[in-house]
mmCIF file of C-alpha atoms in Angstrom:
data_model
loop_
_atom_site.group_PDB
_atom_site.id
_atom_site.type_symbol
_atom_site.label_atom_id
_atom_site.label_comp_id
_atom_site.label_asym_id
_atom_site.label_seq_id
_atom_site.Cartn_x
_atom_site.Cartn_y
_atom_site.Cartn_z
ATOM 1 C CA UNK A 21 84.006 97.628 97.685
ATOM 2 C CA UNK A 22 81.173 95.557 98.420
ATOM 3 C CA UNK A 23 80.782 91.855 98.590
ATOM 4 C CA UNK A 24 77.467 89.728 97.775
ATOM 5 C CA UNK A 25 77.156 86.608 99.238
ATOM 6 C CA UNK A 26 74.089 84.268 99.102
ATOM 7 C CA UNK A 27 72.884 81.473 101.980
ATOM 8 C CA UNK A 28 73.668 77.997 101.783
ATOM 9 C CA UNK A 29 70.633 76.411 103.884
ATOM 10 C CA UNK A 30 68.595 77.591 106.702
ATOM 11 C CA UNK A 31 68.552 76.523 110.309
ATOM 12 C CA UNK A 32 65.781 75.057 111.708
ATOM 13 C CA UNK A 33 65.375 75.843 115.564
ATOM 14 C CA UNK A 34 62.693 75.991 118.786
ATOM 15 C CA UNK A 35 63.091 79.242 118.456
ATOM 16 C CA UNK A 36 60.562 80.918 116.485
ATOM 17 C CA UNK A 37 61.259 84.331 117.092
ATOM 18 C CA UNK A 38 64.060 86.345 119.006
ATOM 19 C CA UNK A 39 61.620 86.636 121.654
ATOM 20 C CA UNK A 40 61.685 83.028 122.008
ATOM 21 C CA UNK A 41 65.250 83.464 123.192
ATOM 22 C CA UNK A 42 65.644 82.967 127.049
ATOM 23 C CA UNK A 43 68.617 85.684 127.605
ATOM 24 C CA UNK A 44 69.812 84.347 130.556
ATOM 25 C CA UNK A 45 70.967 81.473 128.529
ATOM 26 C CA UNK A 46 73.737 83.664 127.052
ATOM 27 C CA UNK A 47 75.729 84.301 130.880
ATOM 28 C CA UNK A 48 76.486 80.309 130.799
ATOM 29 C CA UNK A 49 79.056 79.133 128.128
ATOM 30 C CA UNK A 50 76.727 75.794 128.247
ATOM 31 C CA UNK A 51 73.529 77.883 128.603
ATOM 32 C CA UNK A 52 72.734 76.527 124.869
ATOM 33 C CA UNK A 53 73.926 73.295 124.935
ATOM 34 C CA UNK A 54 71.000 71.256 125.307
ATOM 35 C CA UNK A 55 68.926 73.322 122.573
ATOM 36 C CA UNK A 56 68.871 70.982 119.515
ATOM 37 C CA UNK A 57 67.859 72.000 116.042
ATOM 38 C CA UNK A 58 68.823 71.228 112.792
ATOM 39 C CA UNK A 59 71.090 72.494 109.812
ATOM 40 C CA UNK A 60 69.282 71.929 106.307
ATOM 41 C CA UNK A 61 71.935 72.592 103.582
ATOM 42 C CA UNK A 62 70.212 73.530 100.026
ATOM 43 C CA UNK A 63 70.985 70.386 97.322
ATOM 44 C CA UNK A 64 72.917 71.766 95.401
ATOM 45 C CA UNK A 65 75.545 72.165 98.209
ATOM 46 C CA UNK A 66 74.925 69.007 99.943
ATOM 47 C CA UNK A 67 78.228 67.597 98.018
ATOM 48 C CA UNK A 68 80.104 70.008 100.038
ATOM 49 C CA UNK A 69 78.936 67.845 103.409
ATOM 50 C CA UNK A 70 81.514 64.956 102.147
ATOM 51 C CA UNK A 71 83.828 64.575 105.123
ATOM 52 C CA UNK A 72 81.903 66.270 107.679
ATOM 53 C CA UNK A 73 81.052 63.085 110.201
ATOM 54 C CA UNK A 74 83.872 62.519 112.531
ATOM 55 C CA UNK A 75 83.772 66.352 113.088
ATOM 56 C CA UNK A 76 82.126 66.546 116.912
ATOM 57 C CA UNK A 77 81.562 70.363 116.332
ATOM 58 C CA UNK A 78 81.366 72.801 113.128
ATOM 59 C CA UNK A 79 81.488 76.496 112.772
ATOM 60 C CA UNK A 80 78.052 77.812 111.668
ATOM 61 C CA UNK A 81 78.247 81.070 110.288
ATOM 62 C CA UNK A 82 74.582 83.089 109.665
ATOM 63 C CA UNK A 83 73.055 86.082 108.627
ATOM 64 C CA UNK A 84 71.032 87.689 111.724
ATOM 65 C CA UNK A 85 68.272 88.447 109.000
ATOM 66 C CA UNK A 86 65.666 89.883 111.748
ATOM 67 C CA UNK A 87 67.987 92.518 112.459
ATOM 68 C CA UNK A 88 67.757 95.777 111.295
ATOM 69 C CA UNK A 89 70.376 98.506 111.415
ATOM 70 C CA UNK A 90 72.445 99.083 114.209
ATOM 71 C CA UNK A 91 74.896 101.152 116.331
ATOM 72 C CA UNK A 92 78.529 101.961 117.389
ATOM 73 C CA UNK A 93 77.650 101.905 120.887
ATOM 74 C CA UNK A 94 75.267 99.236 121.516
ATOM 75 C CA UNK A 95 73.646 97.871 125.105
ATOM 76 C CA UNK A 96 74.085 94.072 125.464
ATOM 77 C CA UNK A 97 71.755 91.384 126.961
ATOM 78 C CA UNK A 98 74.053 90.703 129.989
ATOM 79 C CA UNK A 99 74.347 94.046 131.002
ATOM 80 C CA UNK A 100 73.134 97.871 131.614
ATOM 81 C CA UNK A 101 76.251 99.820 129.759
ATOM 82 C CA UNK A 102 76.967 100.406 126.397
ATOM 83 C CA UNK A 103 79.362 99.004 125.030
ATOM 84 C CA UNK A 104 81.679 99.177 121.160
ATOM 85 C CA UNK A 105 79.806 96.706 118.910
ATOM 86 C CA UNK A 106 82.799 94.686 118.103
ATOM 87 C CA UNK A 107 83.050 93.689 121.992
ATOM 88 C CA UNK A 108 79.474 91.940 121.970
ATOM 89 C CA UNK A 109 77.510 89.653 119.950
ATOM 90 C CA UNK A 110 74.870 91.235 119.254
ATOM 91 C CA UNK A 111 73.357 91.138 115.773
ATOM 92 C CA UNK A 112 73.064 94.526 115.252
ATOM 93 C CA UNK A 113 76.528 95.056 113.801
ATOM 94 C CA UNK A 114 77.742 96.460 110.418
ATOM 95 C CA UNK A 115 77.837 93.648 108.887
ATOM 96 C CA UNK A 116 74.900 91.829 110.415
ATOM 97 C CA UNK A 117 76.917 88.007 110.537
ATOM 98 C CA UNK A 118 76.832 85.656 113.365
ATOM 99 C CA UNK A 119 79.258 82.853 114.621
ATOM 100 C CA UNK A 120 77.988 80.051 116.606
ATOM 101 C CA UNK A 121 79.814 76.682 117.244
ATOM 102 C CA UNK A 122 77.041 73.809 117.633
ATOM 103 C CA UNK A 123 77.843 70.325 118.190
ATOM 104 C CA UNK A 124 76.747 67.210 115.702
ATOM 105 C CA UNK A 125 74.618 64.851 116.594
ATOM 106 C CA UNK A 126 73.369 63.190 113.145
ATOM 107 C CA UNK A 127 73.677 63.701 109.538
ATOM 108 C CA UNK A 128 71.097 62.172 107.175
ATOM 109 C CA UNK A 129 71.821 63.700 103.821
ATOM 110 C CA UNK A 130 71.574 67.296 103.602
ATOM 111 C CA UNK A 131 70.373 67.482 107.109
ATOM 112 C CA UNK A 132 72.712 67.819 110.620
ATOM 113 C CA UNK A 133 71.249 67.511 113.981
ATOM 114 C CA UNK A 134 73.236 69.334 115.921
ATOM 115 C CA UNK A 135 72.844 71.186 119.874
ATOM 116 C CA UNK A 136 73.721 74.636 121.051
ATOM 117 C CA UNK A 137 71.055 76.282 118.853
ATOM 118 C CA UNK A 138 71.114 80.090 119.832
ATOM 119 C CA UNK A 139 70.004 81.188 115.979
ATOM 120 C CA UNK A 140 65.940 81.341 115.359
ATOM 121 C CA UNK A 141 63.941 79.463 112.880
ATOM 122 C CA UNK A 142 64.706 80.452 108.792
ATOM 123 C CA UNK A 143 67.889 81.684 109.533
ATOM 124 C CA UNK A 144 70.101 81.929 106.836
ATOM 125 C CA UNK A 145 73.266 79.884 106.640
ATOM 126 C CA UNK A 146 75.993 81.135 104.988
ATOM 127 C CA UNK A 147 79.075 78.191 105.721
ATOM 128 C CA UNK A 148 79.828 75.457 107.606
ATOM 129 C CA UNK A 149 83.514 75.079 108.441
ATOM 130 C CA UNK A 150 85.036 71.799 110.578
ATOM 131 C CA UNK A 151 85.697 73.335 114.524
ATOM 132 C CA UNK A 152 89.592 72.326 115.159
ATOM 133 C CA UNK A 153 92.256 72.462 117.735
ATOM 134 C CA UNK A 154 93.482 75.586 116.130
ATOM 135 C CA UNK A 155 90.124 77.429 117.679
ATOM 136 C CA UNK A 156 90.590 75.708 121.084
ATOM 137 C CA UNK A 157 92.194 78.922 122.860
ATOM 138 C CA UNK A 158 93.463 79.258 126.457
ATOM 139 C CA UNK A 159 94.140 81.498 129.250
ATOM 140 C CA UNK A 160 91.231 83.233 127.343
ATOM 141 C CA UNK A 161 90.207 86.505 129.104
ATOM 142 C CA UNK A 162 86.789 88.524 128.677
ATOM 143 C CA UNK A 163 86.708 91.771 129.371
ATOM 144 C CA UNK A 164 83.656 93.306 130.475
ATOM 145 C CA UNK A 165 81.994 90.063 130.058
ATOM 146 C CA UNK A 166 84.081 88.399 132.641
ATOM 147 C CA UNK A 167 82.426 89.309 135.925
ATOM 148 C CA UNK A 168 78.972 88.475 133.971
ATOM 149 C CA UNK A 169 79.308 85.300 132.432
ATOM 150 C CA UNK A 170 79.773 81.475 134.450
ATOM 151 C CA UNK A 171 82.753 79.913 132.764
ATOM 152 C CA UNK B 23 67.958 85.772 98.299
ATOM 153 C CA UNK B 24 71.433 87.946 98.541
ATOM 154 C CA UNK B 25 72.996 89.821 101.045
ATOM 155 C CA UNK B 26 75.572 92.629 100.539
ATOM 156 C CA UNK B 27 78.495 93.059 103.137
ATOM 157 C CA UNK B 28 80.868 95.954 103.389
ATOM 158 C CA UNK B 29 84.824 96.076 104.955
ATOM 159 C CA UNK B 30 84.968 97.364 108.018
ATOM 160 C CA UNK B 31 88.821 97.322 107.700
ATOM 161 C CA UNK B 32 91.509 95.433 106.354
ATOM 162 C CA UNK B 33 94.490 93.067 107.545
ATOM 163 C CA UNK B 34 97.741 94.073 107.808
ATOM 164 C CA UNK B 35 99.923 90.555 107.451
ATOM 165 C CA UNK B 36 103.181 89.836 106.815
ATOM 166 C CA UNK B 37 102.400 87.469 104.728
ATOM 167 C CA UNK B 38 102.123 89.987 101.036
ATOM 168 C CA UNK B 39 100.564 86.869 99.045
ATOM 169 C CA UNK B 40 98.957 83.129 99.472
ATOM 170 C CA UNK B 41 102.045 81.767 98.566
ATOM 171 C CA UNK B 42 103.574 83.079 101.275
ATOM 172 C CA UNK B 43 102.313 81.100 103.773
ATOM 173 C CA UNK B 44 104.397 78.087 104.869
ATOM 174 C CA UNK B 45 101.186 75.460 104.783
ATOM 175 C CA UNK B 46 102.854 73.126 107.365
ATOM 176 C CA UNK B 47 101.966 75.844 110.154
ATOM 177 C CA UNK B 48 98.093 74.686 109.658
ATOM 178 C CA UNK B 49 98.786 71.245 110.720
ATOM 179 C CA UNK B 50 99.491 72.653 114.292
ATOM 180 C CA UNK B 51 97.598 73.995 116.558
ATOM 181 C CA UNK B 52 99.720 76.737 117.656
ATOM 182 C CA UNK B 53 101.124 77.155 113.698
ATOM 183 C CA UNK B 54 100.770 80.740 113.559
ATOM 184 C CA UNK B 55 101.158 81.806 117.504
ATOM 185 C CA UNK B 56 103.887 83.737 116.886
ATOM 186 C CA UNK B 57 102.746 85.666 113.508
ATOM 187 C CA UNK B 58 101.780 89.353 114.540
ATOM 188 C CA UNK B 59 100.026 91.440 112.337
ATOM 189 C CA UNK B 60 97.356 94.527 112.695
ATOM 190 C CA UNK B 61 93.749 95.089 112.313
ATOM 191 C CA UNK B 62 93.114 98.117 110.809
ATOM 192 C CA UNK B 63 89.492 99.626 111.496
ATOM 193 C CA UNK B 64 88.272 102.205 109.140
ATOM 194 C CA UNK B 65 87.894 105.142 111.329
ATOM 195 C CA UNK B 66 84.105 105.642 110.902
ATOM 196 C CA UNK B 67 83.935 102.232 112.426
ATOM 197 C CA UNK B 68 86.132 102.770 115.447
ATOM 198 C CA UNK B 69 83.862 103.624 118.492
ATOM 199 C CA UNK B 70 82.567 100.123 117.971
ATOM 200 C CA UNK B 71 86.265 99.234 119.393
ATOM 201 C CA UNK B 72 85.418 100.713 122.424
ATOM 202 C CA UNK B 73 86.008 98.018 125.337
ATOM 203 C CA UNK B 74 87.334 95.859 123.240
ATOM 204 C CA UNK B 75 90.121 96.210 125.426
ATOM 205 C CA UNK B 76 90.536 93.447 128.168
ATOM 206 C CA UNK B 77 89.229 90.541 125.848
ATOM 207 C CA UNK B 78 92.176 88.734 125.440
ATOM 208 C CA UNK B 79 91.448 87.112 121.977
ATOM 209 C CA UNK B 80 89.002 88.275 118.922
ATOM 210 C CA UNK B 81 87.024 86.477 116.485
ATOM 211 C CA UNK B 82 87.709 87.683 112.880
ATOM 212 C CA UNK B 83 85.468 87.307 109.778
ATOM 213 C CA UNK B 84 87.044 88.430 106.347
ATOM 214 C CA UNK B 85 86.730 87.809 102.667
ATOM 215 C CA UNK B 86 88.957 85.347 100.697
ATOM 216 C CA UNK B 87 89.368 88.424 98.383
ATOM 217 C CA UNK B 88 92.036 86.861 96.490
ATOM 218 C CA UNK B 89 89.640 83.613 96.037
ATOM 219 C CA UNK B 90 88.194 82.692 92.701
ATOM 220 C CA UNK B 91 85.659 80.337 92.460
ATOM 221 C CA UNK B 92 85.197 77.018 94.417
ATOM 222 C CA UNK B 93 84.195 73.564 93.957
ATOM 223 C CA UNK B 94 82.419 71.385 96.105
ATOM 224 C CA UNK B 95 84.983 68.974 96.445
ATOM 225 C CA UNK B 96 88.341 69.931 97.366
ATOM 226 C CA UNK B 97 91.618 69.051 98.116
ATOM 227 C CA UNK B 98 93.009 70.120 101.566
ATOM 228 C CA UNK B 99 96.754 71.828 101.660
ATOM 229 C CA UNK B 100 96.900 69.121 104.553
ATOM 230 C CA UNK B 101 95.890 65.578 103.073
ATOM 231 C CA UNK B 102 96.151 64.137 99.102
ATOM 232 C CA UNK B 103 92.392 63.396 99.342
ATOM 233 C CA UNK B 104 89.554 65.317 97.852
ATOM 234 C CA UNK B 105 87.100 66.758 100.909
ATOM 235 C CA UNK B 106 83.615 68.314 100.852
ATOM 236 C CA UNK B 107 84.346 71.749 101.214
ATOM 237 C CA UNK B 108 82.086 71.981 104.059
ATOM 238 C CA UNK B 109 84.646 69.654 106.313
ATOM 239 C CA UNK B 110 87.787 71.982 105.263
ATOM 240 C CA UNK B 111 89.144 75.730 105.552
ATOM 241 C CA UNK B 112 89.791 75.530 102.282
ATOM 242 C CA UNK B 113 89.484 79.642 100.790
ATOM 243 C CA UNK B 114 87.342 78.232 98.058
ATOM 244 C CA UNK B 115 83.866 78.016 99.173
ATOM 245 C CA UNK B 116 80.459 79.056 97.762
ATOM 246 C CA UNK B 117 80.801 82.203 100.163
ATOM 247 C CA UNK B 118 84.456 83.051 100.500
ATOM 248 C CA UNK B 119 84.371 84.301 104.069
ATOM 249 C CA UNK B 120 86.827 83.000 106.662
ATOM 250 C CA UNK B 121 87.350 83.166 110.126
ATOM 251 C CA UNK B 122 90.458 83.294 112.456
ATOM 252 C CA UNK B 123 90.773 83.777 116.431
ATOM 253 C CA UNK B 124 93.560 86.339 117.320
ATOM 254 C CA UNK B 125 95.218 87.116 120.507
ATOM 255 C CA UNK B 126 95.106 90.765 121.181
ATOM 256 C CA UNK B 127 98.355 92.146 122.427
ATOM 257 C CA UNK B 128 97.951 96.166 122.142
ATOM 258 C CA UNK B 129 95.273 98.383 120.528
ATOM 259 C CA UNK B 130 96.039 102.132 119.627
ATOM 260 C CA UNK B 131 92.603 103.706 118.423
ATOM 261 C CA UNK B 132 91.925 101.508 115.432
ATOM 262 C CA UNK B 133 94.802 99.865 115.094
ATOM 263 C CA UNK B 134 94.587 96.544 117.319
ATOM 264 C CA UNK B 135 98.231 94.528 116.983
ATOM 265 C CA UNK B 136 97.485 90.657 117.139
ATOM 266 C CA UNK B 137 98.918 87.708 116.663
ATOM 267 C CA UNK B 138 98.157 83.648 115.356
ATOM 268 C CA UNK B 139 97.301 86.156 111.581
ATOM 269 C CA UNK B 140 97.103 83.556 108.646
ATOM 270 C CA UNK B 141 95.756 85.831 106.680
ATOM 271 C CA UNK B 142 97.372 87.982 103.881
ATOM 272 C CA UNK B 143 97.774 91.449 103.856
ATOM 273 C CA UNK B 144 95.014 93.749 102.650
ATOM 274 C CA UNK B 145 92.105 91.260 103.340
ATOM 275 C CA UNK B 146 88.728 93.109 103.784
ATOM 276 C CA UNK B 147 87.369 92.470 107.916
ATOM 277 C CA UNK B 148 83.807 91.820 108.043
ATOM 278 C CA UNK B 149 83.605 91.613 111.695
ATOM 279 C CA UNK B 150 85.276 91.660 114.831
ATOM 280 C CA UNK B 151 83.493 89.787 117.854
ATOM 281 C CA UNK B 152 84.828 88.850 121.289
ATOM 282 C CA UNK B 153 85.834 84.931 121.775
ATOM 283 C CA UNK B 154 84.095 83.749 125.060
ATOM 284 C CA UNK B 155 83.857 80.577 126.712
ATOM 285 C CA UNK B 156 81.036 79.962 124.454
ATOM 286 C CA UNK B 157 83.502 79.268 122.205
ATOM 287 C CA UNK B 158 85.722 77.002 123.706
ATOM 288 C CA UNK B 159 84.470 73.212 122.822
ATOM 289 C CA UNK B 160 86.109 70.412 125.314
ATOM 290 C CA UNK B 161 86.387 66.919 123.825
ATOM 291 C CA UNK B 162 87.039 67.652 119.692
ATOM 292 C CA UNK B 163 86.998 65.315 117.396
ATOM 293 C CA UNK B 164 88.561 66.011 114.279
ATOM 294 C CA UNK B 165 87.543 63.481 111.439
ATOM 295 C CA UNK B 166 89.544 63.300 108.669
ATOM 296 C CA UNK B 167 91.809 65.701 110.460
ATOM 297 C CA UNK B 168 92.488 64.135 113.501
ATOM 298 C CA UNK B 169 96.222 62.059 111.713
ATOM 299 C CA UNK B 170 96.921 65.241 110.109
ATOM 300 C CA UNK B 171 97.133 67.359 112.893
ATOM 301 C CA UNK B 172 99.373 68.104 116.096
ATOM 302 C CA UNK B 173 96.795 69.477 119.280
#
């Protein structure tokens, strides 16, 4: 069983390259915040934008296309061990999809503004979905992560 | 430009079809809290569970398998109002993949019991990723959402 799925739009970012990517960054849960880029949805999707203002933050989901193949075991930014690939986000992963949550700033047609950029320039978008209450969680505890990341 | 994506397990829901699913639980934030169900890791995938343990809730990505087609415009299960697809959940979206955020309550080798599962049984899992406080947005706004729904 496969699936074939095909991008949406591309984000545009400072980030040219991974390299680009400040690591540190990644050990603040606002690390990203003030990193400002912009999703360009393709035209014939721009319809699918009806709605969207009013939304402070959407659910950007991306294909990590830079990365090639990956592990089980994998060794994260934030720290020396390695650790199962499903508890990190890094973009070496089976299916090679990210998740970030940015926050809108503008829309002008086909084009959001948004901040808390963490993807790199030409990435491919594959949906946009509204952030709600429902992905607001508490009490939320993290695991290795926890001693290595400022809340 | 197309990219192919493989399960890396399925759902196991107690919810056997769509229809199943009392629609009303969407409209609050803590709708399906109490609806346990089990992810199911093929085994060859498995070691990437390793320390998943400890993270209190998981992001899941999964195919809409049971979704055919979309349009652009849509009508939410939560408002009499056609929506750009982009500023719903809707299933029916130019790439059916959704995402949910779980609460783990035991894993046994690659079976991790959750609950808050809206999905239905037998849906494909793309990806498994830890939910950090990256993830959790403070002041949401909710656009066409915010009558519809109790935070």
């Amino acid at each position: 069983m496969k699936f074939t799925l095909k991008p949406i739009g591309v984000v545009h970012s400072p980030f040219k390259k991974t390299e680009d990517i400040d690591s540190k960054k990644y050990s603040d849960s606002g690390g990203f915040d003030t990193v400002q880029g912009e999703l360009e949805i393709f035209p014939e999707f721009e319809e699918g934008l009806k709605d969207i203002n009013g939304f402070s933050h959407l659910i950007v989901l991306f294909i990590f296309h830079k990365s090639e193949g990956y592990s089980l075991h994998t060794q994260p930014l934030l720290d020396d061990t390695l650790r199962g690939v499903f508890s990190t986000r890094s973009p070496h992963r089976p299916n090679p999809v990210g998740m970030t949550i940015v926050k809108v700033l503008e829309r002008k047609e086909n084009r959001i503004t948004v901040s808390g950029i963490d993807m790199i320039e030409d990435t491919p978008i594959l949906d946009i979905k509204p952030y709600t209450s429902r992905d607001q969680k508490a009490e939320v505890k993290l695991g290795w992560l926890e001693s290595k990341m400022k809340k």
